[in-house]
Amino acid sequence: MLKRLTLTTIILFLILADIGFCQQGGFQPIMGKTPTPIKSEPQNPVMPSSEIVTEGVGGETKLEVKAQTFVYDPYLDNLLKSPQEGVKNGLFGYRISEVEKYLKTHGARNHSYAFGKYSRMVLSKYLLIISFDKNKRVGAVKIEPIAPNNKVLPNAREFFMSVFLGDANASDYSISVSGSSLEIKYLGGSL
């Protein structure tokens, strides 16, 4: 009985003590002091500017600053390389839309798409991540098995190598073969 009374008293105390902290603002001043709010000046985004120095009246120089407005370009940070236009090695160098159509004839279906970066497709039990450059030309591909599978089979590896590389010069590509994935990336010419 004494344990139950002690336990209920402690719970009641915690509830009453917590009510003060749950009020609007969530802060109770200690010893009658009120907190001073932190004042910060709103910061505007820093934008590059073009500075123009002009001669003023009486030999004064004025510094006029004109802000430039930038429009976000999603391809700006896409630094992937692909074969030059007109040079096609396997499926590398083709536009992503052409490659997707070609793979769909082999039974692939769309999985997802990241604007300006890559296209993901599913072919059989493999996920194909096809990366492209700023001009939407294929520059890299990664093949991963879809769960519950955990490795790329050797005959599938041969198939994907023949489809994506064709009879291209292998020295122009970085080919990473592991049990769980196959990556082929265009390096930008002979090493």
Coordinates of N, CA and C in Angstrom, one line a residue:
M1 N 0.8 -1.2 0.0 CA 0.0 0.0 0.0 C 0.9 1.3 0.0
L2 N 1.9 1.2 0.8 CA 2.8 2.4 0.9 C 3.5 2.6 -0.5
K3 N 3.9 1.5 -1.1 CA 4.6 1.6 -2.4 C 3.6 2.2 -3.5
R4 N 2.4 1.8 -3.4 CA 1.4 2.4 -4.4 C 1.2 3.9 -4.1
L5 N 1.1 4.3 -2.9 CA 0.9 5.7 -2.5 C 2.1 6.5 -2.9
T6 N 3.3 6.0 -2.7 CA 4.5 6.7 -3.1 C 4.6 6.8 -4.6
L7 N 4.2 5.7 -5.3 CA 4.3 5.8 -6.8 C 3.3 6.8 -7.4
T8 N 2.0 6.8 -6.8 CA 1.0 7.7 -7.3 C 1.5 9.2 -7.0
T9 N 2.1 9.4 -5.9 CA 2.5 10.7 -5.5 C 3.6 11.2 -6.5
I10 N 4.6 10.3 -6.8 CA 5.6 10.7 -7.7 C 5.0 11.0 -9.1
I11 N 4.1 10.1 -9.6 CA 3.5 10.4 -10.9 C 2.7 11.7 -10.9
L12 N 2.0 12.0 -9.8 CA 1.2 13.2 -9.7 C 2.2 14.4 -9.7
F13 N 3.3 14.3 -9.0 CA 4.3 15.4 -9.0 C 4.9 15.6 -10.4
L14 N 5.2 14.5 -11.1 CA 5.8 14.7 -12.4 C 4.8 15.3 -13.4
I15 N 3.5 14.9 -13.3 CA 2.5 15.5 -14.1 C 2.3 17.0 -13.9
L16 N 2.3 17.4 -12.6 CA 2.1 18.8 -12.3 C 3.3 19.6 -12.6
A17 N 4.5 19.0 -12.5 CA 5.7 19.7 -12.8 C 5.8 19.9 -14.3
D18 N 5.3 18.9 -15.1 CA 5.4 18.9 -16.5 C 4.4 19.9 -17.1
I19 N 3.3 20.2 -16.4 CA 2.3 21.1 -17.0 C 2.9 22.5 -17.3
G20 N 3.8 23.0 -16.4 CA 4.4 24.2 -16.6 C 5.3 24.3 -17.8
F21 N 5.9 23.2 -18.2 CA 6.8 23.1 -19.3 C 6.0 22.9 -20.6
C22 N 4.7 22.5 -20.5 CA 3.9 22.3 -21.7 C 3.1 23.5 -22.1
Q23 N 3.3 24.6 -21.4 CA 2.5 25.8 -21.8 C 3.1 26.4 -23.1
Q24 N 2.4 27.4 -23.6 CA 2.8 28.0 -24.9 C 4.3 28.5 -24.7
G25 N 5.1 28.2 -25.6 CA 6.5 28.6 -25.6 C 7.4 27.5 -25.0
G26 N 6.9 26.7 -24.1 CA 7.7 25.6 -23.6 C 8.8 26.0 -22.7
F27 N 8.9 27.3 -22.2 CA 10.0 27.7 -21.4 C 9.5 28.5 -20.2
Q28 N 9.9 28.1 -19.0 CA 9.5 28.9 -17.8 C 10.7 29.6 -17.3
P29 N 10.7 30.9 -17.1 CA 11.8 31.6 -16.6 C 12.2 31.1 -15.2
I30 N 13.5 31.1 -14.9 CA 14.0 30.7 -13.6 C 14.3 32.0 -12.8
M31 N 13.9 32.0 -11.6 CA 14.1 33.1 -10.6 C 13.6 34.4 -11.1
G32 N 12.5 34.4 -11.8 CA 11.8 35.6 -12.2 C 12.4 36.4 -13.4
K33 N 13.4 35.8 -14.0 CA 14.1 36.5 -15.1 C 13.4 36.1 -16.4
T34 N 13.2 37.0 -17.3 CA 12.6 36.6 -18.6 C 13.8 36.5 -19.6
P35 N 13.7 35.5 -20.4 CA 14.8 35.4 -21.4 C 14.8 36.5 -22.4
T36 N 16.0 36.9 -22.9 CA 16.0 37.9 -23.9 C 16.1 37.1 -25.3
P37 N 15.2 37.5 -26.2 CA 15.1 36.8 -27.4 C 16.4 37.1 -28.3
I38 N 16.8 36.1 -29.0 CA 18.0 36.2 -29.9 C 17.5 37.0 -31.1
K39 N 18.2 38.1 -31.3 CA 17.9 38.9 -32.5 C 18.9 38.6 -33.6
S40 N 18.4 38.3 -34.7 CA 19.3 38.1 -35.8 C 18.7 38.8 -37.0
E41 N 19.6 39.3 -37.8 CA 19.2 40.0 -39.0 C 18.9 39.0 -40.1
P42 N 17.8 39.2 -40.9 CA 17.6 38.3 -41.9 C 18.7 38.4 -43.0
Q43 N 19.1 37.2 -43.4 CA 20.2 37.2 -44.4 C 19.6 36.9 -45.8
N44 N 20.1 37.7 -46.7 CA 19.7 37.4 -48.1 C 20.7 36.5 -48.7
P45 N 20.3 35.7 -49.7 CA 21.3 34.9 -50.4 C 22.4 35.7 -51.0
V46 N 23.6 35.3 -51.0 CA 24.7 36.0 -51.6 C 24.7 35.7 -53.1
M47 N 24.6 36.7 -53.8 CA 24.6 36.6 -55.3 C 25.8 37.3 -55.9
P48 N 26.5 36.7 -56.8 CA 27.6 37.3 -57.5 C 27.1 38.6 -58.2
S49 N 27.9 39.6 -58.2 CA 27.5 40.8 -58.8 C 28.6 41.3 -59.7
S50 N 28.2 42.2 -60.6 CA 29.2 42.8 -61.4 C 29.3 44.2 -60.9
E51 N 30.6 44.6 -60.7 CA 30.9 45.9 -60.1 C 31.3 46.9 -61.3
I52 N 30.7 48.1 -61.2 CA 31.0 49.1 -62.2 C 31.6 50.3 -61.5
V53 N 32.8 50.7 -61.8 CA 33.3 51.9 -61.2 C 33.1 53.1 -62.1
T54 N 32.5 54.1 -61.6 CA 32.3 55.3 -62.5 C 32.8 56.5 -61.8
E55 N 33.2 57.5 -62.6 CA 33.7 58.8 -62.2 C 32.5 59.6 -61.8
G56 N 32.5 60.2 -60.6 CA 31.5 61.1 -60.2 C 31.9 62.5 -60.3
V57 N 31.1 63.4 -59.8 CA 31.3 64.9 -59.9 C 32.5 65.2 -59.0
G58 N 33.4 66.0 -59.4 CA 34.6 66.4 -58.6 C 35.6 65.3 -58.4
G59 N 35.7 64.4 -59.3 CA 36.7 63.3 -59.2 C 36.4 62.2 -58.3
E60 N 35.2 62.2 -57.8 CA 34.8 61.1 -56.9 C 34.6 59.8 -57.7
T61 N 34.9 58.7 -57.1 CA 34.6 57.4 -57.8 C 33.4 56.8 -57.1
K62 N 32.5 56.3 -57.9 CA 31.3 55.6 -57.3 C 31.4 54.1 -57.7
L63 N 31.0 53.3 -56.8 CA 30.9 51.9 -57.1 C 29.5 51.4 -57.2
E64 N 29.1 51.1 -58.4 CA 27.7 50.7 -58.6 C 27.7 49.1 -58.7
V65 N 26.8 48.5 -58.0 CA 26.7 47.1 -58.0 C 25.4 46.7 -58.6
K66 N 25.5 45.8 -59.6 CA 24.2 45.3 -60.2 C 24.2 43.8 -60.0
A67 N 23.1 43.4 -59.3 CA 23.0 41.9 -59.0 C 22.6 41.2 -60.3
Q68 N 23.1 40.0 -60.4 CA 22.8 39.1 -61.5 C 21.8 38.0 -61.0
T69 N 20.8 37.8 -61.7 CA 19.8 36.7 -61.4 C 20.2 35.5 -62.1
F70 N 20.3 34.4 -61.4 CA 20.7 33.1 -62.0 C 19.4 32.2 -62.0
V71 N 19.2 31.6 -63.1 CA 18.2 30.6 -63.2 C 18.8 29.2 -63.0
Y72 N 18.2 28.4 -62.1 CA 18.7 27.1 -61.8 C 18.7 26.2 -63.1
D73 N 19.8 25.6 -63.4 CA 19.9 24.7 -64.5 C 20.2 23.3 -63.9
P74 N 19.3 22.3 -64.0 CA 19.5 21.0 -63.3 C 20.7 20.3 -64.0
Y75 N 21.1 20.6 -65.2 CA 22.2 20.0 -65.8 C 23.6 20.6 -65.4
L76 N 23.5 21.6 -64.6 CA 24.7 22.4 -64.3 C 25.7 21.5 -63.5
D77 N 25.3 20.6 -62.6 CA 26.2 19.8 -61.8 C 26.4 18.4 -62.4
N78 N 25.9 18.2 -63.6 CA 26.0 16.9 -64.3 C 27.3 16.9 -65.0
L79 N 28.4 16.3 -64.5 CA 29.7 16.3 -65.1 C 30.1 15.0 -65.8
L80 N 29.1 14.2 -66.0 CA 29.3 12.9 -66.7 C 29.7 13.1 -68.1
K81 N 30.6 12.3 -68.6 CA 31.1 12.4 -70.0 C 30.4 11.3 -70.8
S82 N 30.2 11.5 -72.1 CA 29.7 10.5 -73.0 C 30.4 10.7 -74.3
P83 N 30.4 9.6 -75.2 CA 31.0 9.8 -76.5 C 30.5 11.0 -77.3
Q84 N 31.3 11.6 -78.1 CA 30.9 12.8 -78.8 C 29.8 12.4 -79.8
E85 N 29.1 13.5 -80.2 CA 28.0 13.3 -81.1 C 28.5 12.7 -82.4
G86 N 27.8 11.7 -82.8 CA 28.2 11.0 -84.1 C 29.1 9.8 -83.8
V87 N 29.7 9.7 -82.6 CA 30.5 8.6 -82.2 C 29.7 7.7 -81.3
K88 N 29.3 6.6 -81.7 CA 28.5 5.7 -80.9 C 29.2 4.4 -80.6
N89 N 29.3 4.0 -79.4 CA 30.0 2.8 -79.0 C 28.9 2.0 -78.3
G90 N 28.4 0.9 -78.9 CA 27.3 0.2 -78.3 C 26.2 1.1 -78.1
L91 N 25.6 1.2 -76.9 CA 24.5 2.1 -76.6 C 25.0 3.4 -76.0
F92 N 26.3 3.5 -75.8 CA 26.9 4.8 -75.3 C 27.0 5.8 -76.4
G93 N 26.6 7.0 -76.1 CA 26.5 8.1 -77.1 C 25.2 8.3 -77.7
Y94 N 24.3 7.3 -77.5 CA 22.9 7.5 -78.0 C 22.1 8.3 -77.0
R95 N 21.0 9.0 -77.4 CA 20.2 9.7 -76.5 C 19.4 8.8 -75.6
I96 N 19.1 9.2 -74.4 CA 18.5 8.3 -73.4 C 17.2 7.8 -73.9
S97 N 16.4 8.6 -74.6 CA 15.1 8.2 -75.1 C 15.3 7.0 -76.1
E98 N 16.3 7.0 -77.0 CA 16.6 6.0 -77.9 C 17.0 4.7 -77.2
V99 N 17.8 4.8 -76.2 CA 18.2 3.6 -75.4 C 17.1 3.0 -74.7
E100 N 16.2 3.9 -74.1 CA 15.0 3.3 -73.4 C 14.1 2.6 -74.4
K101 N 13.9 3.1 -75.6 CA 13.1 2.4 -76.6 C 13.7 1.1 -76.9
Y102 N 15.0 1.1 -77.1 CA 15.7 -0.2 -77.5 C 15.6 -1.2 -76.4
L103 N 15.8 -0.8 -75.1 CA 15.7 -1.8 -74.0 C 14.2 -2.3 -73.8
K104 N 13.3 -1.4 -74.2 CA 11.9 -1.9 -74.1 C 11.6 -3.0 -75.1
T105 N 12.3 -2.9 -76.2 CA 12.1 -4.0 -77.2 C 12.6 -5.4 -76.6
H106 N 13.5 -5.3 -75.7 CA 14.1 -6.5 -75.0 C 13.3 -6.9 -73.8
G107 N 12.2 -6.1 -73.5 CA 11.3 -6.4 -72.3 C 11.5 -5.6 -71.1
A108 N 12.3 -4.5 -71.2 CA 12.5 -3.7 -70.0 C 11.3 -2.8 -69.8
R109 N 11.1 -2.3 -68.6 CA 10.1 -1.4 -68.3 C 10.6 -0.2 -67.4
N110 N 10.0 0.9 -67.5 CA 10.5 2.1 -66.7 C 10.3 1.8 -65.2
H111 N 11.3 2.3 -64.4 CA 11.2 2.2 -63.0 C 11.0 3.5 -62.4
S112 N 12.0 4.4 -62.6 CA 11.9 5.8 -62.2 C 12.9 6.7 -63.0
Y113 N 12.8 8.0 -62.8 CA 13.6 8.9 -63.6 C 14.0 10.1 -62.7
A114 N 15.3 10.4 -62.7 CA 15.8 11.6 -62.0 C 16.1 12.7 -63.1
F115 N 15.4 13.8 -63.1 CA 15.5 14.8 -64.1 C 17.0 15.3 -64.2
G116 N 17.5 15.1 -65.4 CA 18.9 15.6 -65.6 C 20.0 14.7 -65.2
K117 N 19.7 13.5 -64.7 CA 20.8 12.7 -64.1 C 20.8 11.3 -64.7
Y118 N 19.7 10.5 -64.4 CA 19.7 9.1 -64.8 C 18.2 8.6 -64.9
S119 N 18.1 7.5 -65.6 CA 16.9 6.8 -65.8 C 17.0 5.4 -65.2
R120 N 16.0 4.9 -64.5 CA 16.1 3.6 -63.9 C 15.1 2.7 -64.6
M121 N 15.5 1.5 -65.0 CA 14.6 0.6 -65.7 C 14.8 -0.8 -65.1
V122 N 13.8 -1.6 -65.3 CA 13.8 -3.0 -64.8 C 13.8 -3.9 -66.0
L123 N 14.8 -4.8 -66.1 CA 14.9 -5.8 -67.1 C 15.1 -7.2 -66.4
S124 N 14.1 -8.0 -66.6 CA 14.1 -9.4 -65.9 C 14.2 -9.1 -64.4
K125 N 15.2 -9.6 -63.8 CA 15.4 -9.5 -62.4 C 16.5 -8.5 -62.0
Y126 N 16.8 -7.6 -62.9 CA 17.9 -6.6 -62.8 C 17.4 -5.2 -62.9
L127 N 17.9 -4.3 -62.0 CA 17.7 -2.9 -62.1 C 18.8 -2.2 -62.9
L128 N 18.4 -1.5 -63.9 CA 19.4 -0.8 -64.8 C 19.3 0.7 -64.4
I129 N 20.5 1.3 -64.0 CA 20.5 2.7 -63.7 C 21.4 3.3 -64.8
I130 N 20.7 4.0 -65.8 CA 21.4 4.5 -66.9 C 21.6 6.0 -66.7
S131 N 22.8 6.4 -66.6 CA 23.2 7.8 -66.4 C 23.5 8.5 -67.7
F132 N 23.2 9.8 -67.8 CA 23.4 10.5 -69.0 C 24.0 11.8 -68.7
D133 N 24.6 12.4 -69.8 CA 25.3 13.7 -69.6 C 24.3 14.9 -69.8
K134 N 24.9 16.1 -69.9 CA 24.0 17.3 -70.1 C 23.2 17.3 -71.4
N135 N 23.7 16.6 -72.4 CA 23.1 16.5 -73.7 C 22.1 15.3 -73.8
K136 N 21.9 14.6 -72.7 CA 21.0 13.5 -72.6 C 21.6 12.3 -73.4
R137 N 22.9 12.2 -73.4 CA 23.5 11.0 -74.1 C 24.1 10.1 -73.0
V138 N 23.9 8.8 -73.2 CA 24.3 7.8 -72.2 C 25.8 7.8 -72.0
G139 N 26.2 7.9 -70.7 CA 27.6 7.9 -70.4 C 28.0 6.9 -69.4
A140 N 27.0 6.3 -68.7 CA 27.3 5.2 -67.7 C 26.1 4.4 -67.4
V141 N 26.3 3.2 -67.0 CA 25.2 2.3 -66.7 C 25.7 1.4 -65.5
K142 N 24.7 1.1 -64.6 CA 25.0 0.3 -63.5 C 23.8 -0.8 -63.4
I143 N 24.2 -2.0 -63.3 CA 23.2 -3.1 -63.3 C 23.3 -3.8 -61.9
E144 N 22.2 -3.8 -61.2 CA 22.1 -4.4 -59.9 C 20.9 -5.4 -59.9
P145 N 21.1 -6.5 -59.1 CA 20.0 -7.5 -59.0 C 18.9 -6.9 -58.1
I146 N 17.7 -7.3 -58.4 CA 16.6 -6.9 -57.5 C 16.3 -8.0 -56.5
A147 N 16.1 -7.6 -55.2 CA 15.9 -8.6 -54.1 C 14.8 -9.5 -54.5
P148 N 14.8 -10.7 -54.2 CA 15.7 -11.5 -53.3 C 17.0 -11.9 -53.9
N149 N 17.2 -11.6 -55.2 CA 18.5 -12.0 -55.8 C 19.6 -11.1 -55.3
N150 N 20.8 -11.6 -55.2 CA 21.9 -10.8 -54.7 C 23.2 -10.8 -55.5
K151 N 23.1 -11.3 -56.7 CA 24.3 -11.2 -57.6 C 23.9 -11.2 -59.1
V152 N 24.8 -10.6 -59.9 CA 24.6 -10.6 -61.3 C 25.2 -11.9 -61.9
L153 N 24.4 -12.7 -62.5 CA 24.8 -14.0 -63.0 C 25.8 -13.8 -64.2
P154 N 26.7 -14.7 -64.4 CA 27.7 -14.5 -65.5 C 27.1 -14.4 -66.9
N155 N 26.1 -15.2 -67.2 CA 25.5 -15.0 -68.5 C 24.7 -13.7 -68.7
A156 N 24.2 -13.2 -67.6 CA 23.5 -11.8 -67.6 C 24.6 -10.8 -67.8
R157 N 25.8 -11.0 -67.2 CA 26.9 -10.0 -67.3 C 27.3 -9.9 -68.8
E158 N 27.5 -11.1 -69.4 CA 27.8 -11.1 -70.8 C 26.8 -10.4 -71.7
F159 N 25.5 -10.7 -71.4 CA 24.4 -10.0 -72.2 C 24.5 -8.5 -72.1
F160 N 24.6 -8.0 -70.8 CA 24.6 -6.6 -70.6 C 25.9 -5.9 -71.2
M161 N 27.0 -6.6 -71.1 CA 28.3 -6.1 -71.8 C 28.1 -6.0 -73.3
S162 N 27.5 -7.1 -73.9 CA 27.4 -7.0 -75.3 C 26.3 -6.0 -75.8
V163 N 25.3 -5.8 -75.0 CA 24.2 -4.8 -75.3 C 24.8 -3.4 -75.2
F164 N 25.4 -3.1 -74.1 CA 25.8 -1.7 -73.8 C 27.1 -1.4 -74.5
L165 N 28.1 -2.3 -74.6 CA 29.4 -2.0 -75.2 C 29.4 -2.3 -76.7
G166 N 28.7 -3.4 -77.1 CA 28.8 -3.8 -78.5 C 30.2 -4.2 -78.8
D167 N 30.8 -3.6 -79.9 CA 32.2 -3.8 -80.3 C 33.0 -2.6 -80.0
A168 N 32.7 -1.9 -78.9 CA 33.5 -0.7 -78.6 C 34.8 -1.0 -78.0
N169 N 35.7 -0.1 -78.0 CA 37.1 -0.3 -77.5 C 36.9 -0.2 -75.9
A170 N 37.3 -1.3 -75.3 CA 37.1 -1.4 -73.8 C 38.0 -0.4 -73.1
S171 N 39.1 0.0 -73.7 CA 40.0 1.0 -73.0 C 39.4 2.3 -72.8
D172 N 38.3 2.6 -73.5 CA 37.6 3.9 -73.3 C 36.7 3.9 -72.1
Y173 N 36.5 2.8 -71.4 CA 35.5 2.6 -70.4 C 36.1 2.1 -69.1
S174 N 35.5 2.4 -68.0 CA 35.8 1.9 -66.7 C 34.7 0.8 -66.5
I175 N 35.2 -0.4 -66.3 CA 34.3 -1.6 -66.1 C 34.5 -2.1 -64.8
S176 N 33.5 -2.1 -63.9 CA 33.7 -2.6 -62.5 C 32.7 -3.8 -62.4
V177 N 33.3 -5.0 -62.2 CA 32.5 -6.2 -62.1 C 32.6 -6.7 -60.7
S178 N 31.5 -6.8 -60.0 CA 31.5 -7.5 -58.7 C 30.4 -8.5 -58.7
G179 N 30.3 -9.3 -57.7 CA 29.2 -10.2 -57.6 C 27.8 -9.6 -57.5
S180 N 27.8 -8.4 -56.9 CA 26.5 -7.8 -56.7 C 26.1 -6.7 -57.7
S181 N 27.0 -6.3 -58.5 CA 26.7 -5.3 -59.5 C 27.7 -5.3 -60.7
L182 N 27.3 -4.6 -61.7 CA 28.1 -4.4 -62.9 C 28.0 -2.9 -63.3
E183 N 29.2 -2.2 -63.4 CA 29.2 -0.8 -63.7 C 30.1 -0.6 -64.9
I184 N 29.5 0.2 -65.9 CA 30.3 0.5 -67.1 C 30.2 2.0 -67.2
K185 N 31.3 2.7 -67.3 CA 31.3 4.2 -67.3 C 32.3 4.6 -68.4
Y186 N 31.8 5.6 -69.3 CA 32.7 6.1 -70.3 C 33.7 7.1 -69.7
L187 N 35.0 6.9 -70.1 CA 36.0 7.7 -69.5 C 36.4 9.0 -70.3
G188 N 35.9 9.0 -71.5 CA 36.2 10.2 -72.3 C 37.4 10.1 -73.3
G189 N 37.6 8.9 -73.9 CA 38.6 8.7 -74.8 C 39.6 7.7 -74.3
S190 N 40.6 7.4 -75.2 CA 41.6 6.4 -74.8 C 42.5 6.9 -73.7
L191 N 42.9 6.0 -72.8 CA 43.8 6.4 -71.7 C 45.2 6.5 -72.2

